[in-house]
Short mmCIF file of C-alpha atoms and ligand atoms in Angstrom, two decimals:
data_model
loop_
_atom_site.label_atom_id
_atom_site.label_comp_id
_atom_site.label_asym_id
_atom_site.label_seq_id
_atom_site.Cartn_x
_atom_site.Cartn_y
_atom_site.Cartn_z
CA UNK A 962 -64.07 -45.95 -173.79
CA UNK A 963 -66.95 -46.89 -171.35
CA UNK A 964 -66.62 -47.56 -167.26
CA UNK A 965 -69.30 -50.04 -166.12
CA UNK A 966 -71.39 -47.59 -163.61
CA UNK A 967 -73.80 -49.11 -160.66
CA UNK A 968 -76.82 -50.07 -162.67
CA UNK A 969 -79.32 -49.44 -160.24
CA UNK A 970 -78.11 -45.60 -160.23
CA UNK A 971 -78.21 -45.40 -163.95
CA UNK A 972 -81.54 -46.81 -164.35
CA UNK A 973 -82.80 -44.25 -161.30
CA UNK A 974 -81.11 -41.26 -162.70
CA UNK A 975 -82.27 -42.11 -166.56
CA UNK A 976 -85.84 -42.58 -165.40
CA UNK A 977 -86.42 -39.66 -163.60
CA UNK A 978 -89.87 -39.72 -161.60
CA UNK A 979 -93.15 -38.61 -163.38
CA UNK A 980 -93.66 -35.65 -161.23
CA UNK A 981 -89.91 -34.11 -162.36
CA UNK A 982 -91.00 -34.94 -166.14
CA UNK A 983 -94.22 -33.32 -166.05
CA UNK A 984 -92.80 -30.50 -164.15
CA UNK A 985 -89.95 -30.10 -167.06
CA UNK A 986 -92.65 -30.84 -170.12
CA UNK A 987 -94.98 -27.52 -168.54
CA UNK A 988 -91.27 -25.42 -168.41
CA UNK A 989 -91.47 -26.27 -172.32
CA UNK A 990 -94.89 -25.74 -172.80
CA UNK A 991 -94.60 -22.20 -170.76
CA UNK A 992 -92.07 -21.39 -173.57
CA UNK A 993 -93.92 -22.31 -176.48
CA UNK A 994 -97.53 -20.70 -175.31
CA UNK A 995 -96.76 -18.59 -172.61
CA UNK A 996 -97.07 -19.26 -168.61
CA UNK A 997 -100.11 -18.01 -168.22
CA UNK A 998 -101.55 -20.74 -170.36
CA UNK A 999 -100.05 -23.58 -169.00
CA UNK A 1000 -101.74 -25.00 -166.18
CA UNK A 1001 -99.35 -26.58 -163.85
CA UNK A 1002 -100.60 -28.55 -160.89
CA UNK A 1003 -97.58 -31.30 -161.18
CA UNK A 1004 -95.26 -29.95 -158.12
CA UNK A 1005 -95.53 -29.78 -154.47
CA UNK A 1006 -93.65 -26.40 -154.43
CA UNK A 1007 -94.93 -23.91 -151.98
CA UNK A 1008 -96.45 -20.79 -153.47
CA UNK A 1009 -96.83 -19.11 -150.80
CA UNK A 1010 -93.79 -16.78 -149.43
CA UNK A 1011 -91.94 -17.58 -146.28
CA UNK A 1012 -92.69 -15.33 -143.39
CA UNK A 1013 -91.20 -12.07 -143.17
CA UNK A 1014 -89.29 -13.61 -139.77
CA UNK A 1015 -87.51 -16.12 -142.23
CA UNK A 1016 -85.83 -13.80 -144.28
CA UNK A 1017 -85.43 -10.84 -141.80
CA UNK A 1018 -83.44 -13.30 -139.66
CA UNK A 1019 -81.80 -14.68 -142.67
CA UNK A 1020 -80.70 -10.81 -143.26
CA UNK A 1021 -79.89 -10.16 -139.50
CA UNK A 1022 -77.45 -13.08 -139.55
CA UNK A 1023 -75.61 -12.73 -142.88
CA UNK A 1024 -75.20 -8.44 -141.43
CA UNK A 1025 -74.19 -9.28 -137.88
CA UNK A 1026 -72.43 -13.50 -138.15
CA UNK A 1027 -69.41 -13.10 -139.13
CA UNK A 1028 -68.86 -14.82 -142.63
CA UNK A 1029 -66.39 -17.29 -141.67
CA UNK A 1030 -68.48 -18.20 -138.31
CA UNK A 1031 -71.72 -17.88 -140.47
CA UNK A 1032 -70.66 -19.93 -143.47
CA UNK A 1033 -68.54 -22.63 -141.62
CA UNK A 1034 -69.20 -26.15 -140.51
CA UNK A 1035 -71.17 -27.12 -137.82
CA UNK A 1036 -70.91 -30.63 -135.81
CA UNK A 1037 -72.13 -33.29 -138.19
CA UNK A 1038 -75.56 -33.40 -136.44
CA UNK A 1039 -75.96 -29.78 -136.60
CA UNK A 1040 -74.92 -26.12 -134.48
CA UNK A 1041 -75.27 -27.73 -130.65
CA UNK A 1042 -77.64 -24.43 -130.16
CA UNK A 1043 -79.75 -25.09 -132.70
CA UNK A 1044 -80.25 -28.47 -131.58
CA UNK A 1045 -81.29 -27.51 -128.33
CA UNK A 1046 -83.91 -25.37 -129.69
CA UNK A 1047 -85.52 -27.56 -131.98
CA UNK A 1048 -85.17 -30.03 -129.05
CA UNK A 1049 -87.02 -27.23 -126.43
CA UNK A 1050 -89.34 -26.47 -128.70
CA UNK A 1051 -90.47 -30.27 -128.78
CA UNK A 1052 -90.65 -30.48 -124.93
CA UNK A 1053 -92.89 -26.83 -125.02
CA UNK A 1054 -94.91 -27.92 -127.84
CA UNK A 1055 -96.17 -31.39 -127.30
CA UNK A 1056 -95.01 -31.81 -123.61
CA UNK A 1057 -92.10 -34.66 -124.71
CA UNK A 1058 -88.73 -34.38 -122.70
CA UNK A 1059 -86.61 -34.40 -126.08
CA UNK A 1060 -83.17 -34.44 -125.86
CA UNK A 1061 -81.13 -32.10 -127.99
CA UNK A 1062 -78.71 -34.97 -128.27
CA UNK A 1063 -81.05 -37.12 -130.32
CA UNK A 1064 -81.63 -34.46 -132.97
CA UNK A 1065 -80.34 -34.39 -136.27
CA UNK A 1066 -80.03 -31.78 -138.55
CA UNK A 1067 -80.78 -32.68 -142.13
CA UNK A 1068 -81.33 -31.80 -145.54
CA UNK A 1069 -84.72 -31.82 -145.39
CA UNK A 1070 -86.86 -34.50 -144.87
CA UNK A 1071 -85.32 -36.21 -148.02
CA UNK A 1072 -82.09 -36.39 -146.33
CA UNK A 1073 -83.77 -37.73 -142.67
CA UNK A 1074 -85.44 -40.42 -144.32
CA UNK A 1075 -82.67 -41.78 -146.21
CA UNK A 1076 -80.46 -41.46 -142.91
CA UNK A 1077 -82.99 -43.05 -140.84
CA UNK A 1078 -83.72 -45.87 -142.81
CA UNK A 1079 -80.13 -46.18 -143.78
CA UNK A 1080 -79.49 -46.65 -139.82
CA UNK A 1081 -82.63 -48.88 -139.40
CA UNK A 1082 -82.50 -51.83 -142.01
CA UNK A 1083 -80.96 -54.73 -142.28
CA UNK A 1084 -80.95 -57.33 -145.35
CA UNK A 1085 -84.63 -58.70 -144.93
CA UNK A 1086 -86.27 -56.17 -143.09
CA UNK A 1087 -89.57 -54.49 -144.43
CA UNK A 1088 -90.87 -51.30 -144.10
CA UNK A 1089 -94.54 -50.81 -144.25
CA UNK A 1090 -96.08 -47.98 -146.11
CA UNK A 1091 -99.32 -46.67 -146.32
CA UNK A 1092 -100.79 -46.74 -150.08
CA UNK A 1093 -101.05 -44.29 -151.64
CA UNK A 1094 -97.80 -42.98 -150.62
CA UNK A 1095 -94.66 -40.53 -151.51
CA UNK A 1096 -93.01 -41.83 -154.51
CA UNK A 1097 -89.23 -41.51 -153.50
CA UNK A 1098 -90.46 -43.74 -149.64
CA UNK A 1099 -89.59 -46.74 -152.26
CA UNK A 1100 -86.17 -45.48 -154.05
CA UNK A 1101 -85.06 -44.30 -150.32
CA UNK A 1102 -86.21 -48.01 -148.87
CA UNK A 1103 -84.86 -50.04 -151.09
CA UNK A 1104 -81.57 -47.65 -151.44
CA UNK A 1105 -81.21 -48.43 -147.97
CA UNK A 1106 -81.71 -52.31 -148.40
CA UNK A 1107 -84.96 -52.89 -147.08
CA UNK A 1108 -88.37 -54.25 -148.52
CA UNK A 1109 -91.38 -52.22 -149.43
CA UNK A 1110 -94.81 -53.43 -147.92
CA UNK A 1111 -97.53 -51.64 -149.34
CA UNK A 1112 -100.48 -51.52 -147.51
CA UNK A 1113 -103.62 -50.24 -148.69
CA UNK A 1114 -105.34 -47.30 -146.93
CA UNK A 1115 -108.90 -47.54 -146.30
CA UNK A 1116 -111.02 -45.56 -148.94
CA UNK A 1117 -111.54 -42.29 -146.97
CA UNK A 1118 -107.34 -42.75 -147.61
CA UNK A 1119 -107.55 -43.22 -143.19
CA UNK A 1120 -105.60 -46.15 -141.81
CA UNK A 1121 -107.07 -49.55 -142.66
CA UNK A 1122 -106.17 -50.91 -139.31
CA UNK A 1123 -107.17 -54.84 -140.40
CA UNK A 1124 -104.86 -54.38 -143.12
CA UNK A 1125 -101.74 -53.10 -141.14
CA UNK A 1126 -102.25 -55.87 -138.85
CA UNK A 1127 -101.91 -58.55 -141.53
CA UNK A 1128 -99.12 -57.19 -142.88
CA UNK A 1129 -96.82 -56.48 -139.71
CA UNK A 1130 -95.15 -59.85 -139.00
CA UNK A 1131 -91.73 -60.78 -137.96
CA UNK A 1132 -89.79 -58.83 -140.71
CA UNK A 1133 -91.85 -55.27 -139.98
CA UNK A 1134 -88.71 -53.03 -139.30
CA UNK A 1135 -90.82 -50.19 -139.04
CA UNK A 1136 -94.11 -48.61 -140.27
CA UNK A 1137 -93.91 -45.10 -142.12
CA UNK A 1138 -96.60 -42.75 -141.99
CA UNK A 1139 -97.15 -39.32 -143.76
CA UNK A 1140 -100.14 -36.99 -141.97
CA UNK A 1141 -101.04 -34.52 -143.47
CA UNK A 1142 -100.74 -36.99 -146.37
CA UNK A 1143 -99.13 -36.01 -149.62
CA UNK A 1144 -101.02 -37.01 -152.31
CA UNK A 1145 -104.55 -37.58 -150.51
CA UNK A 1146 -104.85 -34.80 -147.80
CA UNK A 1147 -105.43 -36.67 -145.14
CA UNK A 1148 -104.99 -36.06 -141.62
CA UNK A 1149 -104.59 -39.09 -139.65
CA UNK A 1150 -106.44 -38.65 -136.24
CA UNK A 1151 -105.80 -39.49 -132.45
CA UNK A 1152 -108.20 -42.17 -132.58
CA UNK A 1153 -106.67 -44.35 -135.50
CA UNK A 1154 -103.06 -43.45 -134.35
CA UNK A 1155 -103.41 -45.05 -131.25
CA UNK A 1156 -105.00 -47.61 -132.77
CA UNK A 1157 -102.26 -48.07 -134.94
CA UNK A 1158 -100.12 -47.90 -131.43
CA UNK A 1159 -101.78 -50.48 -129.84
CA UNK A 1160 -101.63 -52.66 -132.96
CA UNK A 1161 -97.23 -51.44 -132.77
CA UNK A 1162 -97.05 -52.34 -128.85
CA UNK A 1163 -98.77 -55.50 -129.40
CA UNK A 1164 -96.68 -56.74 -132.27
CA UNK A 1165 -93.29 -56.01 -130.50
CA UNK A 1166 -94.30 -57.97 -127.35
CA UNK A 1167 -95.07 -61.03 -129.60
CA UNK A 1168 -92.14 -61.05 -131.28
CA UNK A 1169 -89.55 -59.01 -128.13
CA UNK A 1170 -87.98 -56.41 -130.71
CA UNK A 1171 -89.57 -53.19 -130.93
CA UNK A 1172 -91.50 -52.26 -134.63
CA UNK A 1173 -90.36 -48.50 -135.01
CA UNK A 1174 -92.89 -45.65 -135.86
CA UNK A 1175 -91.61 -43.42 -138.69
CA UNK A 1176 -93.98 -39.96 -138.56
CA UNK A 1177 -92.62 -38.10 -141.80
CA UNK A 1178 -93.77 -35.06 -141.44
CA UNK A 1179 -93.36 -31.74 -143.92
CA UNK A 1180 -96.86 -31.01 -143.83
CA UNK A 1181 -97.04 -31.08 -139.80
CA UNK A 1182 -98.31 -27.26 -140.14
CA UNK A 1183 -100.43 -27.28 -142.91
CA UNK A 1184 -103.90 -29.08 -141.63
CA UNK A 1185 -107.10 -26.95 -142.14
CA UNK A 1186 -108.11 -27.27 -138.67
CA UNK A 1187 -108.06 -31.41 -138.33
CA UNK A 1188 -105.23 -31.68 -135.07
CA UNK A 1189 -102.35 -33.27 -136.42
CA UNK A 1190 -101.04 -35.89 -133.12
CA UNK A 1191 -97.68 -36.40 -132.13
CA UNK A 1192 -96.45 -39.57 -132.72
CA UNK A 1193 -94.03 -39.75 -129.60
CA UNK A 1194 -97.14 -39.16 -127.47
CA UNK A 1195 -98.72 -42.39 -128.93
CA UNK A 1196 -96.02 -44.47 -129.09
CA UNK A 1197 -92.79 -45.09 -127.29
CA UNK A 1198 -90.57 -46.31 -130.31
CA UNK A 1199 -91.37 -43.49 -132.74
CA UNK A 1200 -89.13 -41.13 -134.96
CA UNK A 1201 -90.50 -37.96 -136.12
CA UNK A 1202 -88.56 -36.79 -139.68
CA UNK A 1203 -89.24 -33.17 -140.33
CA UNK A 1204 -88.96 -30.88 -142.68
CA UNK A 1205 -89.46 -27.13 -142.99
CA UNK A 1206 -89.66 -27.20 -146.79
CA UNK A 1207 -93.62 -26.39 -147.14
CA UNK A 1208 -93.93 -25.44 -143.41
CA UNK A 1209 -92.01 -22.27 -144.51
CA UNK A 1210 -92.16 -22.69 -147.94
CA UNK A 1211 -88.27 -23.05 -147.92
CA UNK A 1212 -88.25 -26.12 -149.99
CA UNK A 1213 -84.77 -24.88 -152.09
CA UNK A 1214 -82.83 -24.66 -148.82
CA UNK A 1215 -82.79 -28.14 -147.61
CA UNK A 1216 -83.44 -28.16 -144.09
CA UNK A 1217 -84.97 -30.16 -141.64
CA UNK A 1218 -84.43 -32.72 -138.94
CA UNK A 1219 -85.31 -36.25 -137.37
CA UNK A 1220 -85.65 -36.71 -133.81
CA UNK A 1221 -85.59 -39.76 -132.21
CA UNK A 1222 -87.88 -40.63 -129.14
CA UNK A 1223 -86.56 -40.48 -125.65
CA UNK A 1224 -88.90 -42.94 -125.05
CA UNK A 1225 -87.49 -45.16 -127.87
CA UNK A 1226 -85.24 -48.68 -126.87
CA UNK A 1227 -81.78 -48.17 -127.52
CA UNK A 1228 -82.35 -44.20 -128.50
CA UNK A 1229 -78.41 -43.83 -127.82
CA UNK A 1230 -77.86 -46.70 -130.35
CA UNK A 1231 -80.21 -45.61 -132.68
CA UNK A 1232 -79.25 -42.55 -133.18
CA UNK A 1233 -75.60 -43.60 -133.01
CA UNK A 1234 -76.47 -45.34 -136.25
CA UNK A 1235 -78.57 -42.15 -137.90
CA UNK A 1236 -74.84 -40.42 -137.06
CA UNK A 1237 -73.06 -43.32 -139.00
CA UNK A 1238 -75.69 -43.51 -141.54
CA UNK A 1239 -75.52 -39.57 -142.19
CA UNK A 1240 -71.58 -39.77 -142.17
CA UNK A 1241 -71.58 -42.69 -144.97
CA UNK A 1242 -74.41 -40.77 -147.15
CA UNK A 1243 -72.91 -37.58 -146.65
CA UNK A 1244 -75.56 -36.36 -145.10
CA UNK A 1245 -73.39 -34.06 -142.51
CA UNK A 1246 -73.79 -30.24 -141.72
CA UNK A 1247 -77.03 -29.40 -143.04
CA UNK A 1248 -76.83 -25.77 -144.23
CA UNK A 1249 -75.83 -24.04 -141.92
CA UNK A 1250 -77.26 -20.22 -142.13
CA UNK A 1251 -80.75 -22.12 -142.55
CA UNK A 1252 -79.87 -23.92 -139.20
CA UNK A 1253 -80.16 -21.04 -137.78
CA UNK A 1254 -82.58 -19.12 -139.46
CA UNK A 1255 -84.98 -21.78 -139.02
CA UNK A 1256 -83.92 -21.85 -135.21
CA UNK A 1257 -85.16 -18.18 -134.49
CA UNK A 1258 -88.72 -19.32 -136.39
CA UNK A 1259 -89.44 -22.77 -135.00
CA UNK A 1260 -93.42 -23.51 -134.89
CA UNK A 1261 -94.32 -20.50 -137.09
CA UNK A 1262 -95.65 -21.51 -141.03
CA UNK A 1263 -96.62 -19.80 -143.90
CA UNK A 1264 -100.40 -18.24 -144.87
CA UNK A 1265 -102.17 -22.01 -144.67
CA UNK A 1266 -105.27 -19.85 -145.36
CA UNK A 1267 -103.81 -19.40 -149.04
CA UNK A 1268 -103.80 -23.20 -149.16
CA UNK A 1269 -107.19 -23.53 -147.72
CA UNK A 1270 -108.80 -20.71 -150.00
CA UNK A 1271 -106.99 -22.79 -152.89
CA UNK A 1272 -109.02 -26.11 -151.60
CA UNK A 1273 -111.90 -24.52 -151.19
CA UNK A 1274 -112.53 -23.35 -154.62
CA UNK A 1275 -110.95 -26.22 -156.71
CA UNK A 1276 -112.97 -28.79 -154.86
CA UNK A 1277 -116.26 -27.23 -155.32
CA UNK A 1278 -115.74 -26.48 -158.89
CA UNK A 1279 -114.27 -30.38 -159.37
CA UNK A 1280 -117.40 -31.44 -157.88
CA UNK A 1281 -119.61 -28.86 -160.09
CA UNK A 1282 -117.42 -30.63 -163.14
CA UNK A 1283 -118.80 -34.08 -162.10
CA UNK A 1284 -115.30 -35.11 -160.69
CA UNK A 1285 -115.20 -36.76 -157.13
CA UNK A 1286 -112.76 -36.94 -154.60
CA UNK A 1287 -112.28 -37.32 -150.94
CA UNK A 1288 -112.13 -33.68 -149.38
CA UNK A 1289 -107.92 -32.87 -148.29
CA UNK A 1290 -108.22 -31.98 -144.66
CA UNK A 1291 -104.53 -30.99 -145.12
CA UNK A 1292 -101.27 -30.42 -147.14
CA UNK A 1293 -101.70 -28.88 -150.46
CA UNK A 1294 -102.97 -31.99 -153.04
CA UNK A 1295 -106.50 -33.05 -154.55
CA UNK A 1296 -106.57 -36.48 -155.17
CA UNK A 1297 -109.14 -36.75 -158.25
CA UNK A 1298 -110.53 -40.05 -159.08
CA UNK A 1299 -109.81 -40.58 -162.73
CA UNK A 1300 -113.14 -40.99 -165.08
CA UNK A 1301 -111.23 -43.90 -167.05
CA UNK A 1302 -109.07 -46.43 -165.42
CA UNK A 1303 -105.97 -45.85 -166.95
CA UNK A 1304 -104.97 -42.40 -164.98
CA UNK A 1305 -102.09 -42.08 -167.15
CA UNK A 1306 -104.39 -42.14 -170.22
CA UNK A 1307 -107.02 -39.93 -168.27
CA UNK A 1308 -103.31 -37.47 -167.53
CA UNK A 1309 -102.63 -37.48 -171.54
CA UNK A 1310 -106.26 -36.25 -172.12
CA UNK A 1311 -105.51 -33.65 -169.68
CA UNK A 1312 -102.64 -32.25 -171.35
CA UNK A 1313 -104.23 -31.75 -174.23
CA UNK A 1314 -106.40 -28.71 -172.31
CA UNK A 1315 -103.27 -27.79 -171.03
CA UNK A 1316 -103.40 -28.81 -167.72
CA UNK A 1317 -100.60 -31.29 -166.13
CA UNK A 1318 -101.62 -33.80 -163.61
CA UNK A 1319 -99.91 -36.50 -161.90
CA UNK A 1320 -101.38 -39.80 -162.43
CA UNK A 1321 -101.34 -42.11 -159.41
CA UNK A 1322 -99.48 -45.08 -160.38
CA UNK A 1323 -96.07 -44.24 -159.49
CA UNK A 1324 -97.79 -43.19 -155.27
CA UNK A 1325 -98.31 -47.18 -155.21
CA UNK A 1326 -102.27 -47.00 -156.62
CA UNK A 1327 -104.07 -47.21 -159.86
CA UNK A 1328 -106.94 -44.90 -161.15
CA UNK A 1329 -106.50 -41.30 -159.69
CA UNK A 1330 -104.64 -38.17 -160.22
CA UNK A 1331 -103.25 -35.49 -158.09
CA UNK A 1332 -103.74 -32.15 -158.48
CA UNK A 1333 -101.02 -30.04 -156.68
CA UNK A 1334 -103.14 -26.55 -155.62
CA UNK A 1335 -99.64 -24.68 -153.98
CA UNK A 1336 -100.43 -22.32 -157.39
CA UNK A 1337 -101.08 -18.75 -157.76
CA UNK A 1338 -105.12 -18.12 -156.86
CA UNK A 1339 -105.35 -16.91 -161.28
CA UNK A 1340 -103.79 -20.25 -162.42
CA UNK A 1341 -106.61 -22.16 -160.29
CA UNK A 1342 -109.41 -19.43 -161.76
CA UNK A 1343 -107.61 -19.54 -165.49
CA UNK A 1344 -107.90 -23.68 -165.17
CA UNK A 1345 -111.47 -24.07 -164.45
CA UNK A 1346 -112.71 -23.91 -167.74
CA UNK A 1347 -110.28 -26.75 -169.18
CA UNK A 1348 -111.11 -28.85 -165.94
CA UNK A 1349 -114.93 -28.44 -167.11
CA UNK A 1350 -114.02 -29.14 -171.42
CA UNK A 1351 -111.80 -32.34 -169.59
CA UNK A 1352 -115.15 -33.38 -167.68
CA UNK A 1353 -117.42 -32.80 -170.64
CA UNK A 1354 -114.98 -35.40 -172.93
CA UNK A 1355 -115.75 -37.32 -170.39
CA UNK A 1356 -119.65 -36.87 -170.11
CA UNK A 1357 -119.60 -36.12 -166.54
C1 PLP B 126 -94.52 -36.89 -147.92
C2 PLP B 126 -93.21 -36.25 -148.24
N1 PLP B 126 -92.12 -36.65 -147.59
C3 PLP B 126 -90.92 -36.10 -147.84
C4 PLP B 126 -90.77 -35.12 -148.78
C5 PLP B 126 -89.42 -34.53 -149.02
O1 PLP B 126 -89.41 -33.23 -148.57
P1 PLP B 126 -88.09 -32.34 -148.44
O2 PLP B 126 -88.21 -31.24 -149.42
O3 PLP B 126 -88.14 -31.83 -147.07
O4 PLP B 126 -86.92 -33.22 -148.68
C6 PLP B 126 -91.89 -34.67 -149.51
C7 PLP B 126 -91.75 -33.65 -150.55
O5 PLP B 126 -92.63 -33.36 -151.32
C8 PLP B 126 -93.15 -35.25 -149.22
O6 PLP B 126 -94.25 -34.87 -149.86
#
């Protein structure tokens, strides 16, 4: 006996995305060969180790809390003391009077995208996207009933402003940005933002409803010295979805937050909506001894010079292969241009010297690959010589 289950979940769930299958194929391959010769570069999963401050306050709090205080619900939008933190350490950091009462404590920034976009669309509305872009921006979008405009990035992967402004018309619910940019590295600057700002503020007066900024933001503290802007400074009708998953490298916790402009129309209503929208997903209560622990460690990160000593040495040896790229000024991906065409076909070849790659079709663009680097210093050193063999079949 069969039920008839929602068919768009079923085909989701049975597909899984590339990056899960590739990251489940090198688990196999680990068993059959051993770890060490599996080179892994499919997952964004930090691998570097929280601060000490992370888990000494985790440690404090589960000795001192009381369990049944520690453990317990908090309000639906989080503790009201860790809001207010998160919200003060907004108005220190980038000078924006944030109000506690427009954060929202999520699941990571998973869980605030999917609330904020649940609260934002309505049947019709589009949501511009930068190409290429986070895989699960178009299972989230679509989940949530909107439209998914791709828009191309210019080739340094920067905003193509000329493009944005074609494509923002009178259906543009918002436009969603990711800086520093998982997969290409790139860290949007001040100049292009308010360009894109200007572009926003222009639109919305044409057509008298505002087009909202979404900033997603994971990688906020992980730039290699390019400043990463705030997007409330830019523009009045922005929403900044955080997440300290590969800030802290606490990407197993699920924590994070969105906070809504002060500066945004209708913020009350707005975030009225995320409420509503986080009540129907079940997106309430985000966990709550990482509330806190990530309250006592707000603006810290983990060693971004691991990352950057990572970078350093895989892009000069890619280039020394013959491969070419554009350089990551952030985040923790290398996004390889594929010799051949087909990256899938380029990702199959790669395999074969053990080393697992994403190819780029399913971040919205043909003809690349992404090489995550958040991997032990050895497994970069141990891959070299299959990157070169790869680049050889090739005759770079
Ligand atoms: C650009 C981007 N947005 C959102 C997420 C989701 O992050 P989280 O673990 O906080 O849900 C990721 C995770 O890799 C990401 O790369």
């Amino acid at each position: 006996m069969k039920n008839k289950l929602n068919e768009e979940m079923l085909r989701l769930g049975k597909e899984r995305s590339a990056i899960r299958e590739l990251f489940e194929y090198g688990r196999q391959r680990a068993k059959e060969i051993g770890a060490e010769n599996v080179f892994d570069f499919s997952l964004g999963n930090p691998s570097v180790p929280a601060p000490v401050s992370v888990t000494k306050e985790a440690e404090r709090l589960l000795r001192e809390v009381p369990a049944e205080q520690l453990h317990g619900y908090t309000s639906a939008a989080g503790a009201p003391e860790v809001r207010a933190a998160v919200a003060e350490y907004i108005g220190k950091t980038f000078s924006v009077p944030q109000k506690a009462e427009h954060i929202y404590m999520t699941c990571g920034a998973a869980a605030s995208l999917t609330v904020l976009l649940g609260a934002l669309c309505t049947p019709g509305d589009e949501i511009v996207v930068i190409a290429p872009y986070f895989p699960e921006y178009r299972v989230f979008i679509e989940r949530a009933g909107g439209k998914v405009r791709e828009v191309p990035a210019a080739e340094d992967f920067h905003l193509d402003l000329g493009a944005l402004e074609e494509a923002i018309g009178a259906q543009t619910k918002a436009v969603l940005y990711n800086s520093p940019n998982n997969p290409t590295g790139a860290v949007y600057g001040e100049e292009e933002l308010r360009g894109l700002a200007r572009l926003l503020e222009r639109k919305s007066r044409e057509r008298g409803t505002p087009v909202y900024l979404i900033a997603d933001e994971p990688y906020r503290e992980l730039s290699y010295g390019a400043p990463v802007p705030y997007a409330m400074n830019l523009y009045d009708h922005a929403i900044v979805c955080y997440s300290f998953s590969k800030s802290l490298s606490l990407a197993g916790e699920r924590i994070g937050y969105l906070a809504v402009s002060p500066r945004c129309a209708d913020a009350d209503a707005l975030f009225a909506a995320v409420c509503g929208a986080g009540r129907a997903l079940g997106y309430v209560c985000a966990p709550a001894l990482f509330q806190r622990v990530i309250a006592a460690n707000l603006g810290k990160a983990s060693d971004v010079s691991v990352y950057r000593a990572n970078r350093d040495l895989l892009c000069e040896e890619m280039r020394a292969c013959g491969f070419s790229y554009v350089a990551p000024e952030g985040a923790f991906y290398l996004f390889v241009k594929s010799p051949e065409p087909d990256a899938k076909a380029f990702c199959e070849r790669a395999k074969g010297h053990e080393l697992l790659l994403v190819p780029s079709d399913s971040f919205g663009i043909g003809g690349y690959v992404r090489v995550s680097y958040c991997v032990p210093r050895q497994t970069i050193e141990r891959a070299l010589p299959a990157f070169a063999a790869l680049a050889r079949e090739y005759g770079l």
